[in-house]
Amino acid sequence: MLGVAIAVFTYYTTWVFVLPFVDESNIINSFFLPRDYAIKLPLLLLLLAGLAVGTFIGNVLIKKAQKEKLKKSKKSD
């Protein structure tokens, strides 16, 4: 996982900070997506991560409420 993280960091850093200074006809540009994706992809990943965290928290809260409801119903019986 560390290797993947280092590779992604290196790729993104090169894409954002080095490519603007490289001529567009250079072969290096063929290895990278268009520059507007440098903003769109991280925003999409951030949105998906927030959605996943929100879904997880909501699921935990719903299960906790169901357990408490079940406990209350058993106590009243």
mmCIF file of N, CA, C and O in Angstrom, residues 8-46:
data_model
loop_
_atom_site.group_PDB
_atom_site.id
_atom_site.type_symbol
_atom_site.label_atom_id
_atom_site.label_comp_id
_atom_site.label_asym_id
_atom_site.label_seq_id
_atom_site.Cartn_x
_atom_site.Cartn_y
_atom_site.Cartn_z
ATOM 1 N N VAL A 8 1.272 7.044 -6.639
ATOM 2 C CA VAL A 8 0.202 8.006 -6.918
ATOM 3 C C VAL A 8 0.668 9.423 -6.588
ATOM 4 O O VAL A 8 0.421 10.364 -7.356
ATOM 5 N N PHE A 9 1.359 9.595 -5.471
ATOM 6 C CA PHE A 9 1.859 10.910 -5.094
ATOM 7 C C PHE A 9 2.847 11.442 -6.131
ATOM 8 O O PHE A 9 2.770 12.607 -6.542
ATOM 9 N N THR A 10 3.761 10.586 -6.566
ATOM 10 C CA THR A 10 4.752 10.996 -7.567
ATOM 11 C C THR A 10 4.078 11.349 -8.886
ATOM 12 O O THR A 10 4.408 12.370 -9.512
ATOM 13 N N TYR A 11 3.139 10.522 -9.324
ATOM 14 C CA TYR A 11 2.419 10.775 -10.577
ATOM 15 C C TYR A 11 1.673 12.099 -10.506
ATOM 16 O O TYR A 11 1.775 12.936 -11.407
ATOM 17 N N TYR A 12 0.927 12.304 -9.431
ATOM 18 C CA TYR A 12 0.116 13.522 -9.310
ATOM 19 C C TYR A 12 1.001 14.760 -9.190
ATOM 20 O O TYR A 12 0.715 15.802 -9.792
ATOM 21 N N THR A 13 2.066 14.663 -8.415
ATOM 22 C CA THR A 13 2.968 15.794 -8.253
ATOM 23 C C THR A 13 3.613 16.174 -9.584
ATOM 24 O O THR A 13 3.711 17.363 -9.927
ATOM 25 N N THR A 14 4.037 15.176 -10.336
ATOM 26 C CA THR A 14 4.606 15.443 -11.659
ATOM 27 C C THR A 14 3.564 16.058 -12.578
ATOM 28 O O THR A 14 3.840 17.009 -13.308
ATOM 29 N N TRP A 15 2.373 15.540 -12.533
ATOM 30 C CA TRP A 15 1.269 16.007 -13.375
ATOM 31 C C TRP A 15 0.952 17.464 -13.109
ATOM 32 O O TRP A 15 0.743 18.245 -14.026
ATOM 33 N N VAL A 16 0.914 17.846 -11.837
ATOM 34 C CA VAL A 16 0.474 19.188 -11.470
ATOM 35 C C VAL A 16 1.619 20.206 -11.488
ATOM 36 O O VAL A 16 1.447 21.329 -11.944
ATOM 37 N N PHE A 17 2.799 19.823 -11.004
ATOM 38 C CA PHE A 17 3.864 20.796 -10.809
ATOM 39 C C PHE A 17 4.945 20.802 -11.891
ATOM 40 O O PHE A 17 5.634 21.802 -12.045
ATOM 41 N N VAL A 18 5.100 19.696 -12.612
ATOM 42 C CA VAL A 18 6.163 19.639 -13.611
ATOM 43 C C VAL A 18 5.632 19.867 -15.022
ATOM 44 O O VAL A 18 6.251 20.589 -15.813
ATOM 45 N N LEU A 19 4.501 19.270 -15.355
ATOM 46 C CA LEU A 19 3.988 19.347 -16.719
ATOM 47 C C LEU A 19 3.732 20.760 -17.236
ATOM 48 O O LEU A 19 3.896 20.992 -18.430
ATOM 49 N N PRO A 20 3.324 21.710 -16.412
ATOM 50 C CA PRO A 20 3.140 23.055 -16.974
ATOM 51 C C PRO A 20 4.421 23.646 -17.567
ATOM 52 O O PRO A 20 4.355 24.523 -18.427
ATOM 53 N N PHE A 21 5.568 23.168 -17.156
ATOM 54 C CA PHE A 21 6.834 23.705 -17.638
ATOM 55 C C PHE A 21 7.442 22.871 -18.766
ATOM 56 O O PHE A 21 8.509 23.194 -19.259
ATOM 57 N N VAL A 22 6.758 21.795 -19.159
ATOM 58 C CA VAL A 22 7.231 20.924 -20.239
ATOM 59 C C VAL A 22 6.477 21.291 -21.512
ATOM 60 O O VAL A 22 5.265 21.548 -21.485
ATOM 61 N N ASP A 23 7.186 21.294 -22.617
ATOM 62 C CA ASP A 23 6.575 21.617 -23.907
ATOM 63 C C ASP A 23 5.476 20.604 -24.240
ATOM 64 O O ASP A 23 5.609 19.410 -23.976
ATOM 65 N N GLU A 24 4.381 21.075 -24.828
ATOM 66 C CA GLU A 24 3.229 20.202 -25.112
ATOM 67 C C GLU A 24 3.549 19.117 -26.134
ATOM 68 O O GLU A 24 2.878 18.094 -26.177
ATOM 69 N N SER A 25 4.546 19.313 -26.955
ATOM 70 C CA SER A 25 4.887 18.309 -27.962
ATOM 71 C C SER A 25 5.797 17.210 -27.399
ATOM 72 O O SER A 25 6.080 16.241 -28.091
ATOM 73 N N ASN A 26 6.193 17.322 -26.158
ATOM 74 C CA ASN A 26 7.069 16.334 -25.530
ATOM 75 C C ASN A 26 6.321 15.027 -25.304
ATOM 76 O O ASN A 26 5.121 15.012 -25.034
ATOM 77 N N ILE A 27 7.033 13.928 -25.395
ATOM 78 C CA ILE A 27 6.437 12.587 -25.238
ATOM 79 C C ILE A 27 5.898 12.363 -23.831
ATOM 80 O O ILE A 27 4.983 11.564 -23.630
ATOM 81 N N ILE A 28 6.414 13.077 -22.848
ATOM 82 C CA ILE A 28 5.981 12.909 -21.453
ATOM 83 C C ILE A 28 4.497 13.219 -21.302
ATOM 84 O O ILE A 28 3.804 12.597 -20.504
ATOM 85 N N ASN A 29 3.991 14.161 -22.086
ATOM 86 C CA ASN A 29 2.583 14.545 -21.980
ATOM 87 C C ASN A 29 1.622 13.417 -22.354
ATOM 88 O O ASN A 29 0.459 13.436 -21.942
ATOM 89 N N SER A 30 2.090 12.435 -23.090
ATOM 90 C CA SER A 30 1.204 11.335 -23.479
ATOM 91 C C SER A 30 0.912 10.394 -22.313
ATOM 92 O O SER A 30 -0.008 9.584 -22.387
ATOM 93 N N PHE A 31 1.674 10.489 -21.218
ATOM 94 C CA PHE A 31 1.467 9.624 -20.058
ATOM 95 C C PHE A 31 0.473 10.200 -19.050
ATOM 96 O O PHE A 31 0.154 9.548 -18.065
ATOM 97 N N PHE A 32 -0.016 11.407 -19.289
ATOM 98 C CA PHE A 32 -0.874 12.088 -18.329
ATOM 99 C C PHE A 32 -2.189 12.488 -18.976
ATOM 100 O O PHE A 32 -2.265 12.745 -20.172
ATOM 101 N N LEU A 33 -3.228 12.533 -18.128
ATOM 102 C CA LEU A 33 -4.538 13.007 -18.579
ATOM 103 C C LEU A 33 -4.490 14.518 -18.773
ATOM 104 O O LEU A 33 -3.548 15.175 -18.321
ATOM 105 N N PRO A 34 -5.526 15.087 -19.404
ATOM 106 C CA PRO A 34 -5.576 16.550 -19.512
ATOM 107 C C PRO A 34 -5.553 17.213 -18.133
ATOM 108 O O PRO A 34 -5.989 16.641 -17.132
ATOM 109 N N ARG A 35 -5.072 18.439 -18.081
ATOM 110 C CA ARG A 35 -4.834 19.118 -16.808
ATOM 111 C C ARG A 35 -6.106 19.385 -16.024
ATOM 112 O O ARG A 35 -6.065 19.453 -14.800
ATOM 113 N N ASP A 36 -7.240 19.569 -16.656
ATOM 114 C CA ASP A 36 -8.462 19.856 -15.900
ATOM 115 C C ASP A 36 -8.874 18.687 -15.008
ATOM 116 O O ASP A 36 -9.541 18.872 -13.995
ATOM 117 N N TYR A 37 -8.444 17.480 -15.348
ATOM 118 C CA TYR A 37 -8.718 16.323 -14.489
ATOM 119 C C TYR A 37 -7.904 16.349 -13.205
ATOM 120 O O TYR A 37 -8.229 15.645 -12.262
ATOM 121 N N ALA A 38 -6.854 17.140 -13.165
ATOM 122 C CA ALA A 38 -6.035 17.251 -11.949
ATOM 123 C C ALA A 38 -6.834 17.846 -10.798
ATOM 124 O O ALA A 38 -6.509 17.627 -9.636
ATOM 125 N N ILE A 39 -7.883 18.581 -11.108
ATOM 126 C CA ILE A 39 -8.769 19.133 -10.079
ATOM 127 C C ILE A 39 -10.013 18.261 -9.932
ATOM 128 O O ILE A 39 -10.469 17.997 -8.826
ATOM 129 N N LYS A 40 -10.552 17.798 -11.046
ATOM 130 C CA LYS A 40 -11.801 17.040 -11.012
ATOM 131 C C LYS A 40 -11.666 15.686 -10.302
ATOM 132 O O LYS A 40 -12.554 15.300 -9.544
ATOM 133 N N LEU A 41 -10.591 14.958 -10.550
ATOM 134 C CA LEU A 41 -10.435 13.635 -9.939
ATOM 135 C C LEU A 41 -10.301 13.687 -8.414
ATOM 136 O O LEU A 41 -10.988 12.934 -7.714
ATOM 137 N N PRO A 42 -9.454 14.550 -7.854
ATOM 138 C CA PRO A 42 -9.400 14.617 -6.386
ATOM 139 C C PRO A 42 -10.720 15.065 -5.763
ATOM 140 O O PRO A 42 -11.099 14.567 -4.702
ATOM 141 N N LEU A 43 -11.425 15.981 -6.425
ATOM 142 C CA LEU A 43 -12.730 16.398 -5.892
ATOM 143 C C LEU A 43 -13.723 15.248 -5.915
ATOM 144 O O LEU A 43 -14.484 15.055 -4.957
ATOM 145 N N LEU A 44 -13.712 14.464 -6.974
ATOM 146 C CA LEU A 44 -14.595 13.312 -7.061
ATOM 147 C C LEU A 44 -14.247 12.278 -5.985
ATOM 148 O O LEU A 44 -15.135 11.735 -5.318
ATOM 149 N N LEU A 45 -12.959 12.028 -5.797
ATOM 150 C CA LEU A 45 -12.535 11.078 -4.762
ATOM 151 C C LEU A 45 -12.894 11.576 -3.369
ATOM 152 O O LEU A 45 -13.310 10.789 -2.508
ATOM 153 N N LEU A 46 -12.753 12.871 -3.137
ATOM 154 C CA LEU A 46 -13.130 13.449 -1.846
ATOM 155 C C LEU A 46 -14.634 13.327 -1.620
ATOM 156 O O LEU A 46 -15.082 12.991 -0.516
#
